[in-house]
CSV table of C-alpha atoms in Angstrom, one decimal:
chain,number,residue,atom,x,y,z
A,16,LEU,CA,55.8,138.1,-51.8
A,17,THR,CA,59.5,138.6,-51.4
A,18,LYS,CA,60.4,135.8,-53.9
A,19,THR,CA,62.9,134.5,-51.4
A,20,ALA,CA,64.0,130.9,-52.0
A,21,ARG,CA,65.4,128.2,-49.7
A,22,PHE,CA,67.1,125.3,-51.3
A,23,VAL,CA,67.4,122.3,-48.9
A,24,PRO,CA,68.9,119.0,-50.1
A,25,ILE,CA,67.2,115.9,-48.9
A,26,ARG,CA,67.4,112.2,-49.7
A,27,GLU,CA,64.7,110.2,-51.3
A,28,THR,CA,65.2,107.5,-48.7
A,29,TRP,CA,64.4,109.8,-45.8
A,30,PRO,CA,61.3,108.9,-43.9
A,31,VAL,CA,58.6,111.5,-43.3
A,32,SER,CA,59.6,111.9,-39.7
A,33,ARG,CA,63.1,113.0,-40.8
A,34,LEU,CA,61.6,115.3,-43.4
A,35,ALA,CA,59.5,116.9,-40.7
A,36,GLU,CA,62.6,117.5,-38.6
A,37,GLU,CA,64.4,119.1,-41.5
A,38,TYR,CA,61.4,121.2,-42.2
A,39,THR,CA,61.4,122.6,-38.7
A,40,ARG,CA,65.2,123.1,-38.7
A,41,GLN,CA,65.4,124.8,-42.1
A,42,ILE,CA,62.0,126.6,-42.6
A,43,VAL,CA,60.1,127.1,-39.3
A,44,ARG,CA,63.3,128.1,-37.5
A,45,LEU,CA,63.9,131.0,-40.0
A,46,HIS,CA,60.4,132.0,-41.1
A,47,GLY,CA,57.9,130.6,-38.6
A,48,VAL,CA,55.0,128.4,-39.5
A,49,PRO,CA,53.5,129.2,-43.0
A,50,ARG,CA,49.8,129.6,-43.6
A,51,THR,CA,49.8,127.5,-46.8
A,52,ILE,CA,52.1,125.1,-48.6
A,53,VAL,CA,51.8,124.4,-52.4
A,54,SER,CA,53.5,121.2,-53.4
A,55,ASP,CA,53.2,118.3,-55.8
A,56,ARG,CA,51.6,115.0,-54.8
A,57,ASP,CA,54.8,113.2,-53.7
A,58,GLY,CA,54.0,110.3,-51.4
A,59,ARG,CA,55.7,112.0,-48.5
A,60,PHE,CA,53.6,115.1,-48.7
A,61,THR,CA,50.3,113.3,-49.1
A,62,SER,CA,51.0,110.9,-46.2
A,63,ARG,CA,48.8,111.0,-43.2
A,64,PHE,CA,51.7,111.7,-40.9
A,65,TRP,CA,52.7,114.9,-42.8
A,66,GLN,CA,49.1,116.1,-43.1
A,67,GLN,CA,48.6,115.6,-39.3
A,68,ILE,CA,51.7,117.6,-38.6
A,69,GLN,CA,50.6,120.5,-40.8
A,70,THR,CA,47.1,120.4,-39.4
A,71,ALA,CA,48.5,120.6,-35.9
A,72,LEU,CA,50.6,123.6,-37.0
A,73,GLY,CA,47.6,125.3,-38.6
A,74,THR,CA,49.0,125.1,-42.2
A,75,SER,CA,46.8,124.4,-45.2
A,76,LEU,CA,48.2,122.0,-47.8
A,77,HIS,CA,47.5,122.8,-51.5
A,78,PHE,CA,48.4,120.0,-53.9
A,79,THR,CA,48.8,120.3,-57.6
A,80,THR,CA,46.8,117.9,-59.8
A,81,ALA,CA,47.6,115.9,-62.9
A,82,PHE,CA,45.5,118.2,-65.0
A,83,HIS,CA,47.1,121.3,-63.7
A,84,PRO,CA,50.7,120.4,-62.8
A,85,GLN,CA,51.7,124.1,-62.8
A,86,THR,CA,49.3,125.4,-60.2
A,87,ASP,CA,52.0,127.4,-58.6
A,88,GLY,CA,53.8,128.9,-61.7
A,89,GLN,CA,56.2,130.8,-59.5
A,90,SER,CA,57.6,127.6,-57.9
A,91,GLU,CA,57.9,125.9,-61.4
A,92,ARG,CA,60.0,128.8,-62.7
A,93,THR,CA,62.2,128.8,-59.6
A,94,ILE,CA,62.8,125.1,-60.0
A,95,GLN,CA,63.7,125.4,-63.6
A,96,THR,CA,66.1,128.2,-62.9
A,97,LEU,CA,67.7,126.2,-60.1
A,98,GLU,CA,68.2,123.2,-62.4
A,99,ASP,CA,69.9,125.4,-65.0
A,100,MET,CA,72.2,127.0,-62.4
A,101,LEU,CA,73.1,123.7,-60.8
A,102,ARG,CA,73.8,122.1,-64.2
A,103,ALA,CA,76.2,125.0,-65.0
A,104,CYS,CA,77.9,124.7,-61.6
A,105,VAL,CA,78.4,120.9,-62.0
A,106,LEU,CA,79.9,121.3,-65.4
A,107,ASP,CA,82.3,124.0,-64.2
A,108,TRP,CA,83.3,122.9,-60.7
A,109,GLY,CA,82.5,119.2,-60.2
A,110,PRO,CA,79.7,116.7,-59.8
A,111,VAL,CA,78.8,117.2,-56.1
A,112,TRP,CA,75.9,119.6,-56.6
A,113,THR,CA,75.2,119.9,-52.9
A,114,ASP,CA,78.5,121.8,-52.5
A,115,HIS,CA,77.3,124.5,-54.8
A,116,LEU,CA,73.8,124.8,-53.4
A,117,PRO,CA,74.6,127.5,-50.7
A,118,LEU,CA,76.3,129.8,-53.2
A,119,VAL,CA,73.4,129.3,-55.7
A,120,GLU,CA,70.9,130.2,-53.0
A,121,PHE,CA,72.9,133.3,-52.0
A,122,SER,CA,73.2,134.4,-55.6
A,123,TYR,CA,69.5,133.8,-56.3
A,124,ASN,CA,68.3,135.8,-53.2
A,125,ASN,CA,70.7,138.6,-53.9
A,126,SER,CA,69.8,139.1,-57.6
A,127,TRP,CA,67.5,141.8,-58.8
A,128,HIS,CA,64.0,140.6,-59.6
A,129,ALA,CA,61.9,142.6,-62.0
A,130,SER,CA,58.6,141.5,-60.4
A,131,ILE,CA,59.4,143.2,-57.1
A,132,GLY,CA,61.9,145.8,-58.3
A,133,MET,CA,64.7,144.6,-55.9
A,134,ALA,CA,66.5,141.6,-54.6
A,135,PRO,CA,64.6,139.1,-52.5
A,136,TYR,CA,67.0,139.6,-49.7
A,137,GLU,CA,66.2,143.3,-49.6
A,138,ALA,CA,62.5,142.7,-49.8
A,139,LEU,CA,62.7,140.2,-46.9
A,140,TYR,CA,65.0,142.2,-44.5
A,141,GLY,CA,64.5,145.7,-45.6
A,142,GLN,CA,68.1,146.4,-46.5
A,143,ARG,CA,70.7,145.2,-49.0
A,144,CYS,CA,72.9,142.3,-48.1
A,145,ARG,CA,76.5,143.1,-47.1
A,146,THR,CA,78.5,141.4,-49.7
A,147,PRO,CA,82.0,141.9,-51.3
A,148,LEU,CA,80.3,142.0,-54.7
A,149,CYS,CA,79.0,145.3,-55.9
A,150,TRP,CA,75.3,145.4,-56.8
A,151,ASP,CA,75.6,147.1,-60.1
A,152,GLU,CA,79.0,145.9,-61.3
A,153,GLN,CA,81.6,143.4,-60.2
A,154,SER,CA,84.0,144.9,-57.7
A,155,SER,CA,87.7,144.4,-57.8
A,156,VAL,CA,88.8,141.7,-55.5
A,157,SER,CA,91.5,142.7,-53.1
A,158,GLY,CA,94.7,140.8,-53.4
A,159,LEU,CA,95.0,140.6,-49.7
A,160,ALA,CA,91.7,138.6,-49.4
A,161,PRO,CA,92.1,134.9,-48.5
A,162,ASP,CA,91.9,132.4,-51.3
A,163,GLN,CA,88.6,131.0,-50.0
A,164,ILE,CA,87.0,134.5,-50.2
A,165,GLN,CA,88.4,135.2,-53.7
A,166,ASP,CA,87.2,131.8,-54.9
A,167,ASP,CA,83.7,132.2,-53.4
A,168,MET,CA,83.4,135.7,-54.9
A,169,ALA,CA,84.5,134.5,-58.3
A,170,ARG,CA,81.9,131.7,-58.2
A,171,VAL,CA,79.1,134.0,-57.0
A,172,ALA,CA,79.9,136.3,-59.9
A,173,GLN,CA,79.8,133.5,-62.4
A,174,ILE,CA,76.6,132.1,-60.9
A,175,ARG,CA,74.9,135.4,-61.2
A,176,GLU,CA,75.8,135.6,-64.8
A,177,ARG,CA,74.3,132.1,-65.3
A,178,LEU,CA,71.3,133.1,-63.4
A,179,LEU,CA,70.6,136.0,-65.7
A,180,ALA,CA,71.0,133.6,-68.7
A,181,ALA,CA,68.6,131.1,-67.1
A,182,GLN,CA,66.0,133.8,-66.4
A,183,SER,CA,66.2,135.1,-69.9
A,184,ARG,CA,65.8,131.6,-71.3
A,185,GLN,CA,62.7,130.9,-69.1
A,186,LYS,CA,61.2,134.3,-70.2
A,187,SER,CA,61.7,133.3,-73.8
A,188,TYR,CA,59.9,130.0,-73.3
A,189,ALA,CA,57.0,131.8,-71.6
A,190,ASP,CA,56.8,134.5,-74.3
A,191,ARG,CA,56.3,131.9,-77.0
A,192,ARG,CA,52.9,131.0,-75.5
A,193,ARG,CA,51.9,134.6,-74.9
A,194,ARG,CA,49.7,136.4,-77.4
A,195,PRO,CA,48.2,139.9,-77.1
A,196,LEU,CA,44.5,139.1,-76.8
A,197,GLU,CA,41.8,141.7,-76.3
A,198,PHE,CA,38.1,140.9,-75.7
A,199,ARG,CA,35.1,143.2,-75.9
A,200,VAL,CA,31.6,142.8,-74.5
A,201,GLY,CA,29.7,140.5,-76.9
A,202,SER,CA,32.8,138.8,-78.3
A,203,HIS,CA,32.5,135.1,-79.0
A,204,VAL,CA,35.4,132.9,-77.8
A,205,TRP,CA,36.2,129.2,-77.7
A,206,LEU,CA,36.4,127.7,-74.2
A,207,ARG,CA,38.3,124.5,-73.8
A,208,VAL,CA,37.1,122.4,-70.9
A,209,SER,CA,38.9,119.1,-71.5
A,210,PRO,CA,42.5,119.5,-70.1
A,211,THR,CA,43.9,116.8,-72.4
A,212,ARG,CA,42.8,115.8,-75.8
A,213,GLY,CA,41.0,112.4,-75.7
A,214,VAL,CA,40.7,112.4,-71.9
A,215,ARG,CA,37.2,112.7,-70.5
A,216,ARG,CA,37.2,112.0,-66.8
A,217,PHE,CA,34.5,114.5,-65.9
A,218,GLY,CA,32.0,113.6,-68.6
A,219,ILE,CA,31.2,115.4,-71.7
A,220,LYS,CA,30.4,119.1,-71.1
């Protein structure tokens, strides 16, 4: 509900046991054990070892399907926004995207979200994050601040601008498929059952 995002880099070659350790270190340590997890059907998430761990922790696993790949639209939009932000950071500051990930996460969680009317950080902790950047406008950077602080502040300001652009772009994509539809009692509508044209895996209905 807070829209808070945690971006954790992992390697595709990591075994499930290493993934479970990183999950405990990065997620359980900060937020406790979640009740449910929505994920795609990656082999590591569907493995018996991962399912047994989550069952022991009391977490329900919800997997997306091939017919409904966007079961959790919120996660899909966050991933698309993250890709746009990382792409912009790599073009501006170098190809090592993992170096930019902490600042990207900081900027995302401290940016205002229209759906909750505040920043995710404020929704999670109940107060605004102490940051050198002003909430409404960019503050003037003190000339006495160390170079590292000035550089990070400049990068955070630029990432926030790219974040707004990415969110606007994702909104424009979603608005293309939205139409103001109104139905009344007795209206006749077409209901499409087959998820993909020409694919009939559940028989003809």
